[in-house]
Short mmCIF file of C-alpha atoms in Angstrom, two decimals:
data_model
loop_
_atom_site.label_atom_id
_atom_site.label_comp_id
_atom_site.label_asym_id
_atom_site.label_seq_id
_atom_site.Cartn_x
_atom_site.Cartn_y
_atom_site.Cartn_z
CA UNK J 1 71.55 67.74 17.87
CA UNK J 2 69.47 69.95 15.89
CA UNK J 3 66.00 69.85 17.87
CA UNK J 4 62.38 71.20 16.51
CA UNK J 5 59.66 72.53 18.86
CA UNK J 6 56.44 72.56 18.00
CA UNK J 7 54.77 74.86 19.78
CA UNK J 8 58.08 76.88 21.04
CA UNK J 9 56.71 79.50 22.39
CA UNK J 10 53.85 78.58 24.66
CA UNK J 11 53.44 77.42 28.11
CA UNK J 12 56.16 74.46 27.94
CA UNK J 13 57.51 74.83 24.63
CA UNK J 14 59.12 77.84 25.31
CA UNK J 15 61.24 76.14 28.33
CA UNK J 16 61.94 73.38 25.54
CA UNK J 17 63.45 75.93 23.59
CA UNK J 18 65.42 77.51 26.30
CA UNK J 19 66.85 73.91 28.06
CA UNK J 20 67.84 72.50 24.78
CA UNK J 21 69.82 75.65 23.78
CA UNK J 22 71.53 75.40 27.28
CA UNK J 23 72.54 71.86 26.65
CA UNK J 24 74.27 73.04 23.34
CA UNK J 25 71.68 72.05 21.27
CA UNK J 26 70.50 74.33 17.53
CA UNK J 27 66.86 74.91 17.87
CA UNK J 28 64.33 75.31 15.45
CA UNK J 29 61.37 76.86 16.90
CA UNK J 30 58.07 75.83 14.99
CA UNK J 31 55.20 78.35 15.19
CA UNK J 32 53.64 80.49 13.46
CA UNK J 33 55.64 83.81 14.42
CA UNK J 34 58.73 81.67 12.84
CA UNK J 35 56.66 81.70 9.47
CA UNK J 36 55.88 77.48 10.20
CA UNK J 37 51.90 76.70 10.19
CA UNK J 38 51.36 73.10 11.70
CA UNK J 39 47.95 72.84 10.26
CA UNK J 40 48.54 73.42 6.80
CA UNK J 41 52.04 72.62 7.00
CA UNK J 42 53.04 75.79 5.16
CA UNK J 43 56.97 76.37 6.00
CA UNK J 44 57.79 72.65 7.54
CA UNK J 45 60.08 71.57 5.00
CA UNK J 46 62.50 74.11 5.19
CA UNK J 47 61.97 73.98 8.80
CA UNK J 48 63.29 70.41 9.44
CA UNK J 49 65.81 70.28 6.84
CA UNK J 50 68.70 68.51 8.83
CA UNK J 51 66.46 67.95 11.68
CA UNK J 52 66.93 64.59 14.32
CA UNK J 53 64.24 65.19 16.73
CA UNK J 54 60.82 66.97 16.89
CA UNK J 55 59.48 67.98 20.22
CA UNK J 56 55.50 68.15 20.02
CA UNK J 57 53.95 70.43 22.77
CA UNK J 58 51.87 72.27 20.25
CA UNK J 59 48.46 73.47 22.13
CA UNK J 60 44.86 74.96 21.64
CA UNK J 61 42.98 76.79 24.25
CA UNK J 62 39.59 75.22 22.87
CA UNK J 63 38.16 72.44 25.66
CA UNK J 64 35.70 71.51 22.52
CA UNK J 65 36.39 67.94 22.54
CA UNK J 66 35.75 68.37 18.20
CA UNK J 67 37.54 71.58 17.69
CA UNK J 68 40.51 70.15 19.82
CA UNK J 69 40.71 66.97 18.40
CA UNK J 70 40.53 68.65 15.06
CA UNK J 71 43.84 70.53 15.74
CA UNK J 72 45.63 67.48 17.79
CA UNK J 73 45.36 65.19 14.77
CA UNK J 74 45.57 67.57 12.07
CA UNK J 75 48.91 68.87 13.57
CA UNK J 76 50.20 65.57 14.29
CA UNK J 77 49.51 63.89 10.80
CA UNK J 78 51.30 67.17 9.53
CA UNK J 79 54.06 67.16 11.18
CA UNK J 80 54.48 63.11 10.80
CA UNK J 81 54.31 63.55 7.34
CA UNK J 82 56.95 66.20 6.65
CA UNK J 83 59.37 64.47 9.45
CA UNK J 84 59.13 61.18 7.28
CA UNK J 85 59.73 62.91 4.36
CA UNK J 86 62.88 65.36 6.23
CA UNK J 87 64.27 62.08 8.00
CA UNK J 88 63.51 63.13 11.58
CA UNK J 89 64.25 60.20 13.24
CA UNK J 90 62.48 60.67 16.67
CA UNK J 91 58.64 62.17 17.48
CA UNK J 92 58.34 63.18 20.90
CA UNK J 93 54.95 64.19 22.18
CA UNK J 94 53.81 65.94 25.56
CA UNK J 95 50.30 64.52 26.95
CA UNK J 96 48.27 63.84 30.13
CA UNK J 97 48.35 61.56 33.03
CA UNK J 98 44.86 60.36 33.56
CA UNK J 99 43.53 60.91 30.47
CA UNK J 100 42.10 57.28 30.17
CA UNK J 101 40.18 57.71 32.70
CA UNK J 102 38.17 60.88 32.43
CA UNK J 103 35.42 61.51 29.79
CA UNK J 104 36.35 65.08 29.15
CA UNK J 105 36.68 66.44 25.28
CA UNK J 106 39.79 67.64 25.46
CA UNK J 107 41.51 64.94 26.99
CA UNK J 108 39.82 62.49 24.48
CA UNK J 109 41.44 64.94 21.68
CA UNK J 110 44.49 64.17 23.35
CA UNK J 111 44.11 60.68 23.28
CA UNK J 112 43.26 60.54 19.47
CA UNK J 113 46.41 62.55 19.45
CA UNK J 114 48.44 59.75 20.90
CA UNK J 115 46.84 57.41 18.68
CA UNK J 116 47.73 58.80 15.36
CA UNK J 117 51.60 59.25 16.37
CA UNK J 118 51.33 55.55 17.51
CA UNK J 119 50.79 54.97 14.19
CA UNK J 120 52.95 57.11 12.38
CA UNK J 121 55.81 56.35 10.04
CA UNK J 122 58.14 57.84 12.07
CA UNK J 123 60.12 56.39 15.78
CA UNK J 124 58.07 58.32 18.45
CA UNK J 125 58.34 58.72 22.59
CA UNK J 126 55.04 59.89 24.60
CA UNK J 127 55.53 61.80 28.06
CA UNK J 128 52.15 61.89 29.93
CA UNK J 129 52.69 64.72 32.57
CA UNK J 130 50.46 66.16 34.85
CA UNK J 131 48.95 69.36 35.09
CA UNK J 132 51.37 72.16 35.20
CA UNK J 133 52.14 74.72 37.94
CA UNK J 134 50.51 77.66 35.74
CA UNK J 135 47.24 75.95 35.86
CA UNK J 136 46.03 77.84 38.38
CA UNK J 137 46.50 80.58 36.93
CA UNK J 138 44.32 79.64 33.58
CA UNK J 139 41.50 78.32 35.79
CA UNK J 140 42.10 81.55 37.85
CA UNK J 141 41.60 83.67 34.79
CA UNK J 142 38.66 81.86 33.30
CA UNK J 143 36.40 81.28 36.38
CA UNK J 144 36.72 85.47 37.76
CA UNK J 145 33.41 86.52 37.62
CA UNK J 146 32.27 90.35 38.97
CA UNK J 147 35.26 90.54 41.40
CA UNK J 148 34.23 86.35 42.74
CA UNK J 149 37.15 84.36 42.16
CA UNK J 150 35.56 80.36 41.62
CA UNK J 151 37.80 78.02 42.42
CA UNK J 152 37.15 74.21 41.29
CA UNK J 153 37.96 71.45 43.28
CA UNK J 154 40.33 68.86 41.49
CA UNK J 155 43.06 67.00 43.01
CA UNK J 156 46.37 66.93 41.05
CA UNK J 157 50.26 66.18 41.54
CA UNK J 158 50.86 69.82 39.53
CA UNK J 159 54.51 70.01 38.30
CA UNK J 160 56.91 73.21 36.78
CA UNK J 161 56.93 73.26 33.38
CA UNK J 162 59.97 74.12 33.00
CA UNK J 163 60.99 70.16 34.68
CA UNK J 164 58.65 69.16 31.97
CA UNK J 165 60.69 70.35 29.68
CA UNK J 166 63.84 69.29 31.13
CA UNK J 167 62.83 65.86 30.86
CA UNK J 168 61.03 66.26 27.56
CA UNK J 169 64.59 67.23 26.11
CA UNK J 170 66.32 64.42 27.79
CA UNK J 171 63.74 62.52 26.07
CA UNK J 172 64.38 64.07 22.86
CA UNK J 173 68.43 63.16 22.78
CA UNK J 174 67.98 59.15 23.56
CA UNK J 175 66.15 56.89 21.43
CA UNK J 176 62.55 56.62 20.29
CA UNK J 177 60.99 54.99 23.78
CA UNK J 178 57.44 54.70 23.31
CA UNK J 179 55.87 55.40 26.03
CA UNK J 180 58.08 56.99 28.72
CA UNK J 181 57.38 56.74 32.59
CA UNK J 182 54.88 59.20 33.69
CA UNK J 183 55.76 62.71 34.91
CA UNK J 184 54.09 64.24 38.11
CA UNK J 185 55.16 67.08 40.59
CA UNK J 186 56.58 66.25 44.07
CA UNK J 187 53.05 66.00 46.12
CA UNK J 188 49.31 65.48 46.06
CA UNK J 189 47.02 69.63 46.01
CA UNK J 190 43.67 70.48 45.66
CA UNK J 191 43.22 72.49 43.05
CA UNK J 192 41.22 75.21 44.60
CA UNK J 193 43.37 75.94 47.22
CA UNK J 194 46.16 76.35 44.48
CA UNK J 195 43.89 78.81 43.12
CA UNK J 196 43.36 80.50 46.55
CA UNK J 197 46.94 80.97 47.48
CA UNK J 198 47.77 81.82 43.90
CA UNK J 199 45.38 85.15 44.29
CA UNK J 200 46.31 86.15 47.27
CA UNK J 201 50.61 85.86 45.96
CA UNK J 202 48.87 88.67 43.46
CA UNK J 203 47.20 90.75 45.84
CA UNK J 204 44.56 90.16 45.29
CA UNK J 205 42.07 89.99 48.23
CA UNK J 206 38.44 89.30 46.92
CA UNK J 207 36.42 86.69 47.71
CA UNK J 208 37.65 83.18 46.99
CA UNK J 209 34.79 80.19 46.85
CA UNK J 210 35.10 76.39 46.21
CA UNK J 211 33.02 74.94 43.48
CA UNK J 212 32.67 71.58 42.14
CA UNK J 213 32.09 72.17 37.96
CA UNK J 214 29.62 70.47 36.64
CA UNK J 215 31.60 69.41 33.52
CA UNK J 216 31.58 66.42 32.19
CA UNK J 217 34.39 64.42 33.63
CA UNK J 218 35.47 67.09 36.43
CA UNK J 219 33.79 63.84 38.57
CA UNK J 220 36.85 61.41 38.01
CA UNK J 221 39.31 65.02 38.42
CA UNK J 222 37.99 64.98 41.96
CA UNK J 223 38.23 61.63 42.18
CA UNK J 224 41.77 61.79 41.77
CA UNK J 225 41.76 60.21 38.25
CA UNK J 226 44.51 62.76 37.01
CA UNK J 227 46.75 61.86 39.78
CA UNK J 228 50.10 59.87 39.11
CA UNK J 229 50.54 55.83 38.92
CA UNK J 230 53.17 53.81 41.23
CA UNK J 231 56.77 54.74 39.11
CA UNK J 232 56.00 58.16 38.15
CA UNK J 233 58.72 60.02 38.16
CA UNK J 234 58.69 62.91 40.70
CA UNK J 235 59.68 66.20 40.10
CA UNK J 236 61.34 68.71 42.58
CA UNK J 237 59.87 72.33 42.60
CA UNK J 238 56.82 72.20 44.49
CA UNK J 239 53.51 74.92 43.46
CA UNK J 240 54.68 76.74 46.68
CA UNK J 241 57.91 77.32 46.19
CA UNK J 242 57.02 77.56 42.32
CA UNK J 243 54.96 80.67 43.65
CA UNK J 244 57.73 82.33 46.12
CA UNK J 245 60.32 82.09 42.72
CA UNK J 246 57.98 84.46 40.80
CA UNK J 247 57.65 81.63 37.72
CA UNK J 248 53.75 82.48 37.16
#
């Protein structure tokens, strides 16, 4: 097959590109390094010329629920429209588990997301996964504050992304499904102490303090709102041994 991947070269994309060039497939890697803007839709013709699938796991750092959703639908309407036009005959997108549930802007981007490839022209399949391994990392990195490390309390069923991407290529060569089974990692952490034992893998020996964000919608998080539904499937590499392979 000859597989686009929006996004191919961040956090999950990039494993996209690298699993569906192990199973034999050509690649076309859609980002702006490969001369492809997904906003304006500069360079997406050319891109999937001869195209069968696109793989959508296309992201913005922004948690601004209006600057998020901005980019989530723009994208998506883009891409929709040049895939009709190419012939791409399956959409896959990468979303949350949970994201029904919790008032938080980005995850209501993401859910506007999911609503305008419902209704697009073209075949689609939607993976809701969980929150990756490396998110402890990013909430690491954004909550370090004069040598403090914050750590929020959250509880999630984190997962490799690279397994994300191993199933979101799977995905990719069968059928337009809809919506797929969920996607969560093999147990239940808190998120702090994924932050705590992430810091220390570094060296890092500072001091490392729970906190409970007062964000809108880190409530439900803590709650256990992001967590997996009975079926899920389960993946295998758990954060632990995730950290002891050097992945971060």
């Amino acid at each position: 097959m000859r597989i686009a991947v929006a996004g191919g070269t961040g956090t999950v994309g990039r494993h996209v590109v690298d699993v569906a060039r192990e199973r034999g497939h050509e690649v076309v890697v859609l980002a702006r390094s490969t001369g492809v803007d997904l906003v304006s839709g500069d360079g997406l013709a050319d891109a999937l010329a001869g195209v069968d699938a696109v793989v959508d796991t296309a992201n913005i750092a922004s948690i601004d629920r209006e600057a998020a959703e901005r980019f989530f639908t723009t994208t998506s309407r883009t891409l929709l429209d040049a895939e009709a036009r190419a012939g791409v005959r399956h959409h896959v997108l990468l979303s949350i588990v949970g994201i029904d549930d919790v008032p938080y802007g980005y995850y209501e981007a993401k859910l506007a997301q999911e609503r305008v490839v419902e209704q697009g022209a073209v075949p689609w399949t939607i993976l809701r996964a969980t929150q990756f391994h490396e998110f402890a990392g990013q909430m690491a990195g954004r909550l370090r504050i004069a040598g403090v490390q914050l750590a929020p309390r959250m509880r999630t069923q984190s997962i490799a992304a690279r397994e994300v991407a191993e199933h979101l290529v799977e995905l990719a060569e069968r059928p337009a499904a809809g919506r797929a089974g969920e996607l969560a990692g093999p147990r239940e952490e808190q998120l702090a102490e994924m932050v705590r034992r992430l810091v220390r893998a570094e060296g890092r020996r500072g001091p490392v303090l729970r906190v409970s964000l007062p964000m809108r919608g880190m409530a439900e998080m803590r709650r256990g709102a992001v967590l997996p539904g009975p079926g899920a499937v389960i993946g295998r590499q758990s954060f632990d041994e995730w950290l002891a392979a050097g992945a971060r």
